[in-house]
PDB file of C-alpha atoms in Angstrom:
ATOM      1  CA  MET Z  41       0.476  -0.074  -0.003  1.00 52.00           C
ATOM      2  CA  ASN Z  42       1.113   3.629  -0.562  1.00 53.00           C
ATOM      3  CA  ASP Z  43       0.065   7.022  -0.090  1.00 53.00           C
ATOM      4  CA  THR Z  44       1.569  10.436  -1.197  1.00 47.00           C
ATOM      5  CA  THR Z  45       1.184  13.774  -0.418  1.00 51.00           C
ATOM      6  CA  SER Z  46       2.982  17.085  -0.679  1.00 68.00           C
ATOM      7  CA  PHE Z  47       4.106  17.014   3.195  1.00 88.00           C
ATOM      8  CA  SER Z  48       4.771  13.662   3.884  1.00 92.00           C
ATOM      9  CA  ARG Z  49       4.755   9.711   2.726  1.00 94.00           C
ATOM     10  CA  LEU Z  50       3.241   7.097   3.883  1.00 96.00           C
ATOM     11  CA  ASN Z  51       4.155   3.628   2.448  1.00 96.00           C
ATOM     12  CA  ILE Z  52       3.485  -0.011   4.089  1.00 96.00           C
ATOM     13  CA  ASP Z  53       5.444  -3.062   3.366  1.00 96.00           C
ATOM     14  CA  GLU Z  54       4.683  -6.617   2.824  1.00 95.00           C
ATOM     15  CA  ARG Z  55       5.589  -7.335   6.072  1.00 95.00           C
ATOM     16  CA  GLY Z  56       3.206  -4.786   7.789  1.00 96.00           C
ATOM     17  CA  VAL Z  57       5.806  -1.985   8.694  1.00 97.00           C
ATOM     18  CA  ALA Z  58       4.417   1.261   7.609  1.00 98.00           C
ATOM     19  CA  TRP Z  59       6.921   3.932   6.983  1.00 98.00           C
ATOM     20  CA  LEU Z  60       5.850   7.765   7.546  1.00 98.00           C
ATOM     21  CA  THR Z  61       7.999  10.109   6.639  1.00 97.00           C
ATOM     22  CA  LEU Z  62       8.570  13.918   6.690  1.00 96.00           C
ATOM     23  CA  ASP Z  63       8.855  15.294   3.584  1.00 95.00           C
ATOM     24  CA  ARG Z  64       9.711  19.012   3.572  1.00 93.00           C
ATOM     25  CA  PRO Z  65      13.708  19.104   3.382  1.00 93.00           C
ATOM     26  CA  GLU Z  66      13.166  22.469   1.497  1.00 93.00           C
ATOM     27  CA  VAL Z  67      12.307  23.565   4.893  1.00 92.00           C
ATOM     28  CA  HIS Z  68      14.238  21.170   6.992  1.00 94.00           C
ATOM     29  CA  ASN Z  69      10.666  19.516   7.737  1.00 95.00           C
ATOM     30  CA  ALA Z  70       9.292  22.146   9.539  1.00 93.00           C
ATOM     31  CA  PHE Z  71       5.739  22.036  11.145  1.00 89.00           C
ATOM     32  CA  ASP Z  72       3.205  24.142   9.930  1.00 90.00           C
ATOM     33  CA  ASP Z  73      -0.670  23.254  10.073  1.00 91.00           C
ATOM     34  CA  ALA Z  74      -0.774  21.275   6.764  1.00 91.00           C
ATOM     35  CA  LEU Z  75       2.047  18.997   7.691  1.00 93.00           C
ATOM     36  CA  ILE Z  76       0.034  18.373  11.098  1.00 94.00           C
ATOM     37  CA  GLU Z  77      -3.037  17.953   9.349  1.00 94.00           C
ATOM     38  CA  ASP Z  78      -1.279  15.349   7.046  1.00 94.00           C
ATOM     39  CA  LEU Z  79       0.143  13.352   9.985  1.00 96.00           C
ATOM     40  CA  ASN Z  80      -2.901  13.346  11.779  1.00 96.00           C
ATOM     41  CA  ASP Z  81      -4.813  12.020   8.668  1.00 96.00           C
ATOM     42  CA  HIS Z  82      -1.820   9.123   8.018  1.00 96.00           C
ATOM     43  CA  LEU Z  83      -1.830   8.399  12.058  1.00 97.00           C
ATOM     44  CA  ASP Z  84      -5.734   8.113  12.185  1.00 97.00           C
ATOM     45  CA  ARG Z  85      -5.288   5.893   9.194  1.00 96.00           C
ATOM     46  CA  LEU Z  86      -2.682   3.420  10.881  1.00 97.00           C
ATOM     47  CA  HIS Z  87      -4.687   3.418  14.194  1.00 97.00           C
ATOM     48  CA  ARG Z  88      -7.512   1.395  12.069  1.00 96.00           C
ATOM     49  CA  LEU Z  89      -4.798  -0.738  10.317  1.00 96.00           C
ATOM     50  CA  CYS Z  90      -3.321  -1.913  13.804  1.00 94.00           C
ATOM     51  CA  ASP Z  91      -6.638  -2.344  15.076  1.00 92.00           C
ATOM     52  CA  ASP Z  92      -7.528  -4.855  12.246  1.00 93.00           C
ATOM     53  CA  GLY Z  93      -4.246  -6.544  12.839  1.00 91.00           C
ATOM     54  CA  LYS Z  94      -2.480  -5.195   9.367  1.00 93.00           C
ATOM     55  CA  LEU Z  95       0.072  -3.496  10.920  1.00 96.00           C
ATOM     56  CA  ARG Z  96       3.106  -4.716  12.775  1.00 96.00           C
ATOM     57  CA  ALA Z  97       5.345  -1.734  13.167  1.00 98.00           C
ATOM     58  CA  LEU Z  98       5.762   2.007  12.361  1.00 98.00           C
ATOM     59  CA  VAL Z  99       8.829   3.516  11.347  1.00 98.00           C
ATOM     60  CA  LEU Z 100       8.917   7.444  11.489  1.00 98.00           C
ATOM     61  CA  ARG Z 101      11.742   9.110   9.757  1.00 98.00           C
ATOM     62  CA  SER Z 102      12.204  12.144   7.609  1.00 97.00           C
ATOM     63  CA  GLU Z 103      13.778  13.713   4.422  1.00 96.00           C
ATOM     64  CA  GLY Z 104      17.276  15.471   4.043  1.00 95.00           C
ATOM     65  CA  LYS Z 105      19.831  16.709   6.295  1.00 95.00           C
ATOM     66  CA  HIS Z 106      17.451  17.521   9.461  1.00 96.00           C
ATOM     67  CA  PHE Z 107      14.514  15.583  10.792  1.00 97.00           C
ATOM     68  CA  SER Z 108      12.627  18.774  11.694  1.00 96.00           C
ATOM     69  CA  ALA Z 109      13.506  22.114  12.521  1.00 92.00           C
ATOM     70  CA  GLY Z 110      10.431  22.924  14.600  1.00 87.00           C
ATOM     71  CA  ALA Z 111       7.781  25.693  13.507  1.00 83.00           C
ATOM     72  CA  ASP Z 112       7.339  26.559   9.959  1.00 86.00           C
ATOM     73  CA  LEU Z 113       8.764  30.605   9.894  1.00 81.00           C
ATOM     74  CA  ALA Z 114       5.687  31.281   7.425  1.00 83.00           C
ATOM     75  CA  TRP Z 115       3.221  29.573   9.838  1.00 84.00           C
ATOM     76  CA  MET Z 116       4.623  31.508  12.864  1.00 82.00           C
ATOM     77  CA  LYS Z 117       4.137  34.729  11.074  1.00 82.00           C
ATOM     78  CA  ARG Z 118       0.402  33.938  10.615  1.00 84.00           C
ATOM     79  CA  MET Z 119       0.453  32.915  14.218  1.00 82.00           C
ATOM     80  CA  VAL Z 120       0.518  36.417  15.246  1.00 83.00           C
ATOM     81  CA  ASP Z 121      -2.624  37.488  14.006  1.00 86.00           C
ATOM     82  CA  TYR Z 122      -4.410  34.481  15.354  1.00 88.00           C
ATOM     83  CA  GLU Z 123      -6.934  34.796  18.245  1.00 92.00           C
ATOM     84  CA  PHE Z 124      -7.289  32.878  21.318  1.00 92.00           C
ATOM     85  CA  ASP Z 125      -9.487  30.119  19.793  1.00 93.00           C
ATOM     86  CA  ASP Z 126      -7.526  29.891  16.591  1.00 91.00           C
ATOM     87  CA  ASN Z 127      -4.499  29.201  18.296  1.00 89.00           C
ATOM     88  CA  LEU Z 128      -6.603  26.904  20.616  1.00 93.00           C
ATOM     89  CA  ALA Z 129      -7.796  25.079  17.571  1.00 92.00           C
ATOM     90  CA  ASP Z 130      -3.959  24.434  16.114  1.00 91.00           C
ATOM     91  CA  SER Z 131      -2.600  23.709  19.430  1.00 92.00           C
ATOM     92  CA  ARG Z 132      -5.278  20.845  19.828  1.00 95.00           C
ATOM     93  CA  ARG Z 133      -4.545  19.534  16.157  1.00 94.00           C
ATOM     94  CA  LEU Z 134      -0.849  19.291  17.441  1.00 94.00           C
ATOM     95  CA  SER Z 135      -2.345  17.577  20.567  1.00 96.00           C
ATOM     96  CA  HIS Z 136      -3.986  14.794  18.667  1.00 97.00           C
ATOM     97  CA  LEU Z 137      -0.836  13.885  16.671  1.00 97.00           C
ATOM     98  CA  MET Z 138       1.348  13.554  19.849  1.00 97.00           C
ATOM     99  CA  HIS Z 139      -1.552  11.412  21.397  1.00 97.00           C
ATOM    100  CA  CYS Z 140      -2.150   9.293  18.176  1.00 97.00           C
ATOM    101  CA  LEU Z 141       1.460   8.524  17.831  1.00 98.00           C
ATOM    102  CA  ASP Z 142       1.986   7.789  21.521  1.00 98.00           C
ATOM    103  CA  THR Z 143      -0.863   5.442  21.562  1.00 97.00           C
ATOM    104  CA  LEU Z 144      -0.662   3.574  18.380  1.00 98.00           C
ATOM    105  CA  ALA Z 145      -0.877   0.017  19.754  1.00 97.00           C
ATOM    106  CA  CYS Z 146       1.945  -1.598  17.558  1.00 97.00           C
ATOM    107  CA  PRO Z 147       5.541  -0.642  18.319  1.00 98.00           C
ATOM    108  CA  THR Z 148       7.101   2.429  16.856  1.00 98.00           C
ATOM    109  CA  LEU Z 149      10.526   3.275  16.075  1.00 98.00           C
ATOM    110  CA  CYS Z 150      11.871   6.983  15.295  1.00 98.00           C
ATOM    111  CA  LEU Z 151      14.697   7.689  13.098  1.00 98.00           C
ATOM    112  CA  VAL Z 152      16.607  10.843  13.922  1.00 98.00           C
ATOM    113  CA  GLN Z 153      19.432  12.918  11.711  1.00 97.00           C
ATOM    114  CA  GLY Z 154      20.342  16.672  12.112  1.00 96.00           C
ATOM    115  CA  ALA Z 155      18.382  19.130  14.172  1.00 96.00           C
ATOM    116  CA  THR Z 156      15.423  18.249  16.440  1.00 97.00           C
ATOM    117  CA  TYR Z 157      13.586  21.338  17.620  1.00 97.00           C
ATOM    118  CA  GLY Z 158      10.652  22.273  19.264  1.00 94.00           C
ATOM    119  CA  GLY Z 159       7.417  20.106  18.413  1.00 94.00           C
ATOM    120  CA  ALA Z 160       9.640  17.525  16.640  1.00 96.00           C
ATOM    121  CA  VAL Z 161      11.173  16.427  20.213  1.00 98.00           C
ATOM    122  CA  GLY Z 162       7.456  15.498  20.909  1.00 97.00           C
ATOM    123  CA  LEU Z 163       7.734  13.162  18.143  1.00 98.00           C
ATOM    124  CA  VAL Z 164      10.557  11.252  19.457  1.00 98.00           C
ATOM    125  CA  ALA Z 165       9.717  11.159  22.988  1.00 98.00           C
ATOM    126  CA  CYS Z 166       6.071   9.323  21.696  1.00 98.00           C
ATOM    127  CA  CYS Z 167       7.892   6.529  19.877  1.00 98.00           C
ATOM    128  CA  ASP Z 168       8.552   3.502  21.548  1.00 98.00           C
ATOM    129  CA  ILE Z 169      12.271   3.372  20.193  1.00 98.00           C
ATOM    130  CA  ALA Z 170      14.267   6.281  19.476  1.00 98.00           C
ATOM    131  CA  VAL Z 171      17.766   5.897  17.356  1.00 98.00           C
ATOM    132  CA  ALA Z 172      19.920   9.206  16.888  1.00 98.00           C
ATOM    133  CA  SER Z 173      22.667   9.840  14.437  1.00 98.00           C
ATOM    134  CA  GLU Z 174      25.885  11.411  16.264  1.00 98.00           C
ATOM    135  CA  LYS Z 175      24.965  14.325  14.288  1.00 96.00           C
ATOM    136  CA  ALA Z 176      21.831  14.784  15.745  1.00 98.00           C
ATOM    137  CA  ARG Z 177      21.248  17.677  18.203  1.00 98.00           C
ATOM    138  CA  PHE Z 178      18.073  18.524  20.361  1.00 98.00           C
ATOM    139  CA  CYS Z 179      16.332  21.815  21.300  1.00 98.00           C
ATOM    140  CA  LEU Z 180      13.397  22.600  23.238  1.00 97.00           C
ATOM    141  CA  SER Z 181      13.562  25.922  22.143  1.00 95.00           C
ATOM    142  CA  GLU Z 182      10.140  27.508  22.669  1.00 93.00           C
ATOM    143  CA  VAL Z 183      11.267  29.661  25.302  1.00 95.00           C
ATOM    144  CA  ARG Z 184      13.544  31.916  23.242  1.00 93.00           C
ATOM    145  CA  ILE Z 185      10.425  33.246  21.053  1.00 90.00           C
ATOM    146  CA  GLY Z 186       8.355  33.936  24.476  1.00 91.00           C
ATOM    147  CA  LEU Z 187       6.415  30.527  23.775  1.00 92.00           C
ATOM    148  CA  ALA Z 188       6.605  27.045  25.869  1.00 95.00           C
ATOM    149  CA  PRO Z 189       7.287  23.707  24.922  1.00 94.00           C
ATOM    150  CA  ALA Z 190       3.269  22.745  26.202  1.00 95.00           C
ATOM    151  CA  VAL Z 191       1.725  20.295  24.067  1.00 95.00           C
ATOM    152  CA  ILE Z 192       4.904  18.114  23.705  1.00 97.00           C
ATOM    153  CA  SER Z 193       5.854  18.357  27.674  1.00 97.00           C
ATOM    154  CA  PRO Z 194       3.850  15.634  29.169  1.00 96.00           C
ATOM    155  CA  TYR Z 195       5.569  13.146  26.436  1.00 97.00           C
ATOM    156  CA  VAL Z 196       9.327  14.751  26.950  1.00 98.00           C
ATOM    157  CA  GLN Z 197       9.004  15.056  30.578  1.00 98.00           C
ATOM    158  CA  ARG Z 198       8.155  11.228  30.563  1.00 97.00           C
ATOM    159  CA  ALA Z 199      11.136  10.546  28.607  1.00 97.00           C
ATOM    160  CA  ILE Z 200      13.801  12.588  30.379  1.00 98.00           C
ATOM    161  CA  GLY Z 201      12.667  13.009  33.746  1.00 97.00           C
ATOM    162  CA  GLU Z 202      11.004  16.193  35.700  1.00 97.00           C
ATOM    163  CA  ARG Z 203      14.068  17.584  36.885  1.00 98.00           C
ATOM    164  CA  GLN Z 204      16.092  17.105  33.635  1.00 98.00           C
ATOM    165  CA  MET Z 205      12.709  18.612  31.838  1.00 98.00           C
ATOM    166  CA  ARG Z 206      12.821  21.971  34.247  1.00 98.00           C
ATOM    167  CA  ARG Z 207      16.242  22.778  32.750  1.00 98.00           C
ATOM    168  CA  TYR Z 208      16.279  22.228  29.192  1.00 98.00           C
ATOM    169  CA  ALA Z 209      12.518  23.726  28.740  1.00 98.00           C
ATOM    170  CA  LEU Z 210      13.519  26.636  30.539  1.00 98.00           C
ATOM    171  CA  SER Z 211      16.858  27.115  29.002  1.00 98.00           C
ATOM    172  CA  ALA Z 212      16.764  26.350  25.599  1.00 97.00           C
ATOM    173  CA  GLU Z 213      19.934  24.736  25.685  1.00 98.00           C
ATOM    174  CA  VAL Z 214      21.099  22.447  22.652  1.00 98.00           C
ATOM    175  CA  ILE Z 215      21.055  18.797  23.607  1.00 98.00           C
ATOM    176  CA  SER Z 216      23.907  16.533  21.621  1.00 98.00           C
ATOM    177  CA  ALA Z 217      23.271  13.134  20.815  1.00 98.00           C
ATOM    178  CA  SER Z 218      25.369  11.590  23.382  1.00 98.00           C
ATOM    179  CA  LEU Z 219      23.436  13.861  25.958  1.00 98.00           C
ATOM    180  CA  ALA Z 220      20.152  12.771  24.679  1.00 98.00           C
ATOM    181  CA  LEU Z 221      21.361   9.082  25.147  1.00 98.00           C
ATOM    182  CA  GLU Z 222      22.188  10.277  28.711  1.00 98.00           C
ATOM    183  CA  LEU Z 223      19.225  11.791  29.436  1.00 98.00           C
ATOM    184  CA  GLY Z 224      16.998   9.112  28.070  1.00 98.00           C
ATOM    185  CA  LEU Z 225      15.263  10.858  25.157  1.00 98.00           C
ATOM    186  CA  VAL Z 226      16.734   8.455  22.558  1.00 98.00           C
ATOM    187  CA  HIS Z 227      17.819   5.105  23.060  1.00 98.00           C
ATOM    188  CA  ARG Z 228      20.818   4.283  20.923  1.00 98.00           C
ATOM    189  CA  VAL Z 229      23.297   6.621  18.877  1.00 98.00           C
ATOM    190  CA  VAL Z 230      24.954   5.360  15.657  1.00 98.00           C
ATOM    191  CA  GLU Z 231      27.496   7.011  13.445  1.00 97.00           C
ATOM    192  CA  HIS Z 232      25.618   8.976  10.697  1.00 94.00           C
ATOM    193  CA  ASP Z 233      25.938   6.177   8.133  1.00 95.00           C
ATOM    194  CA  LYS Z 234      25.072   3.513  10.293  1.00 97.00           C
ATOM    195  CA  LEU Z 235      21.514   4.780  10.711  1.00 97.00           C
ATOM    196  CA  GLU Z 236      19.903   2.339   8.605  1.00 95.00           C
ATOM    197  CA  ASN Z 237      21.544  -0.243   9.794  1.00 97.00           C
ATOM    198  CA  ALA Z 238      20.424   0.349  13.161  1.00 97.00           C
ATOM    199  CA  ARG Z 239      17.269   0.495  11.778  1.00 97.00           C
ATOM    200  CA  ASP Z 240      16.841  -3.001  10.170  1.00 97.00           C
ATOM    201  CA  GLU Z 241      18.494  -4.522  13.105  1.00 97.00           C
ATOM    202  CA  ILE Z 242      15.623  -3.291  15.582  1.00 97.00           C
ATOM    203  CA  LEU Z 243      12.893  -3.875  12.857  1.00 97.00           C
ATOM    204  CA  ASP Z 244      14.141  -7.700  12.564  1.00 96.00           C
ATOM    205  CA  THR Z 245      14.135  -7.742  16.564  1.00 97.00           C
ATOM    206  CA  LEU Z 246      10.538  -6.323  16.691  1.00 97.00           C
ATOM    207  CA  LEU Z 247       9.094  -8.458  13.805  1.00 96.00           C
ATOM    208  CA  ALA Z 248      10.288 -11.723  15.726  1.00 95.00           C
ATOM    209  CA  CYS Z 249       8.256 -10.945  18.409  1.00 95.00           C
ATOM    210  CA  SER Z 250       4.355 -11.706  18.903  1.00 94.00           C
ATOM    211  CA  PRO Z 251       2.309  -9.089  17.686  1.00 94.00           C
ATOM    212  CA  GLN Z 252      -0.637  -9.710  19.924  1.00 94.00           C
ATOM    213  CA  SER Z 253       1.760  -9.843  23.182  1.00 95.00           C
ATOM    214  CA  GLN Z 254       3.267  -6.516  22.190  1.00 96.00           C
ATOM    215  CA  LYS Z 255       0.302  -4.665  21.868  1.00 95.00           C
ATOM    216  CA  ALA Z 256      -0.908  -6.068  25.261  1.00 95.00           C
ATOM    217  CA  THR Z 257       2.025  -5.488  26.695  1.00 95.00           C
ATOM    218  CA  LYS Z 258       2.532  -1.582  25.471  1.00 96.00           C
ATOM    219  CA  ALA Z 259      -1.462  -1.115  26.675  1.00 95.00           C
ATOM    220  CA  LEU Z 260      -0.380  -2.530  30.174  1.00 94.00           C
ATOM    221  CA  LEU Z 261       2.709  -0.317  30.103  1.00 95.00           C
ATOM    222  CA  ALA Z 262       0.661   2.763  29.442  1.00 94.00           C
ATOM    223  CA  HIS Z 263      -1.923   1.914  32.101  1.00 93.00           C
ATOM    224  CA  ILE Z 264       0.759   1.277  34.756  1.00 93.00           C
ATOM    225  CA  ALA Z 265       2.276   4.703  33.754  1.00 92.00           C
ATOM    226  CA  GLN Z 266      -0.902   6.281  34.635  1.00 89.00           C
ATOM    227  CA  GLU Z 267      -1.411   3.943  38.032  1.00 89.00           C
ATOM    228  CA  PRO Z 268       1.601   2.357  39.222  1.00 86.00           C
ATOM    229  CA  ASP Z 269       0.611   0.692  42.232  1.00 85.00           C
ATOM    230  CA  SER Z 270      -2.844  -0.350  43.231  1.00 90.00           C
ATOM    231  CA  ALA Z 271      -4.945  -3.114  43.479  1.00 92.00           C
ATOM    232  CA  ALA Z 272      -6.613  -2.665  40.157  1.00 91.00           C
ATOM    233  CA  THR Z 273      -3.316  -2.507  38.295  1.00 92.00           C
ATOM    234  CA  ARG Z 274      -2.176  -5.573  40.077  1.00 92.00           C
ATOM    235  CA  GLU Z 275      -5.240  -7.180  39.120  1.00 92.00           C
ATOM    236  CA  ARG Z 276      -4.865  -6.476  35.486  1.00 91.00           C
ATOM    237  CA  CYS Z 277      -1.330  -7.387  35.384  1.00 92.00           C
ATOM    238  CA  CYS Z 278      -2.569 -11.000  36.703  1.00 93.00           C
ATOM    239  CA  ARG Z 279      -5.357 -10.629  33.854  1.00 91.00           C
ATOM    240  CA  VAL Z 280      -3.197  -9.635  31.001  1.00 91.00           C
ATOM    241  CA  ILE Z 281      -0.694 -12.398  31.557  1.00 89.00           C
ATOM    242  CA  SER Z 282      -3.240 -15.272  32.118  1.00 92.00           C
ATOM    243  CA  GLU Z 283      -5.167 -14.052  28.881  1.00 90.00           C
ATOM    244  CA  LEU Z 284      -1.846 -14.182  26.768  1.00 90.00           C
ATOM    245  CA  ARG Z 285      -0.857 -17.573  28.343  1.00 87.00           C
ATOM    246  CA  ILE Z 286      -4.525 -19.178  26.837  1.00 88.00           C
ATOM    247  CA  SER Z 287      -4.598 -17.100  23.658  1.00 90.00           C
ATOM    248  CA  HIS Z 288      -3.655 -18.486  20.189  1.00 89.00           C
ATOM    249  CA  GLU Z 289       0.019 -16.743  19.956  1.00 88.00           C
ATOM    250  CA  GLY Z 290       0.654 -17.260  23.535  1.00 85.00           C
ATOM    251  CA  GLN Z 291       0.188 -21.127  22.886  1.00 89.00           C
ATOM    252  CA  GLU Z 292       2.221 -20.858  19.514  1.00 88.00           C
ATOM    253  CA  GLY Z 293       5.004 -19.268  21.401  1.00 87.00           C
ATOM    254  CA  LEU Z 294       5.212 -21.837  23.899  1.00 85.00           C
ATOM    255  CA  SER Z 295       4.816 -24.811  21.864  1.00 88.00           C
ATOM    256  CA  ALA Z 296       7.248 -23.210  19.466  1.00 89.00           C
ATOM    257  CA  PHE Z 297       9.886 -22.733  22.204  1.00 88.00           C
ATOM    258  CA  PHE Z 298       9.708 -26.315  23.591  1.00 87.00           C
ATOM    259  CA  GLU Z 299       9.709 -27.659  20.166  1.00 88.00           C
ATOM    260  CA  LYS Z 300      12.768 -25.668  19.324  1.00 88.00           C
ATOM    261  CA  ARG Z 301      11.445 -24.348  16.284  1.00 90.00           C
ATOM    262  CA  SER Z 302      10.229 -20.624  14.867  1.00 90.00           C
ATOM    263  CA  PRO Z 303       6.766 -19.455  15.787  1.00 91.00           C
ATOM    264  CA  ARG Z 304       4.469 -18.888  13.135  1.00 89.00           C
ATOM    265  CA  TRP Z 305       4.421 -15.280  13.317  1.00 88.00           C
ATOM    266  CA  GLN Z 306       7.601 -15.246  11.940  1.00 87.00           C
ATOM    267  CA  ASN Z 307       6.589 -16.986   8.751  1.00 76.00           C
ATOM    268  CA  ASP Z 308       3.609 -14.675   8.486  1.00 63.00           C
ATOM    269  CA  GLU Z 309       1.360 -17.567   9.221  1.00 50.00           C
ATOM    270  CA  GLU Z 310      -1.907 -17.251  11.645  1.00 47.00           C
ATOM    271  CA  PRO Z 311      -1.318 -19.559  14.887  1.00 41.00           C
ATOM    272  CA  SER Z 312      -3.850 -21.847  14.810  1.00 39.00           C
TER     273      SER Z 312
END
């Protein structure tokens, strides 16, 4: 399947891996209302495909030298004349984008090169796994122009912690790739020309796992993050593992383990 627009590209390969690409290299993949709308349309579609069991993973990437330079300058000029309600509608569309990316049921992988500023840091933080080129750099740059990293703050703060978020959101310091790794914003930093190799290695690892188990695990971890230690959470944990043990993929995974063979989902077969 393939879908092409002026602002981003969505391709889905035969393995069920979606490739969502920011495609505005002439402006360093900067955000504007059109790109946000475009990405929202793609992600809404991916949610439906994931719910139907037709999606195994998402790779988020961008064309050109930079991942995203943040807000588009022309968009920012238009914002000067926006009333409160216009700004609120704009912010809600961006919030929808972050929420949709964060809650996609299948695993998500973000590939980062070059500058990653403003709202783009939120995209990285919303993905389950983030790999950066050694040339990548990050910045919560909003306070430099009298704004705040408001919509993306829940996701970035979750990734790097409250203490570090206070520093970098208030100072707008540029964060190197190595520091982003130390902070927990990205999981791995590789040589610039090895980014695709790392991508393929991680995808192979993800696709070797049970799709059903990945979805259940991601949903469970989101619940635990909201309510870490309660009787309801402990009961939910017990129910999730019990349901998986008796599920088709759970039974197939255990059988494959004891029979010393690959589970059927690795061969694109449905467990019986």
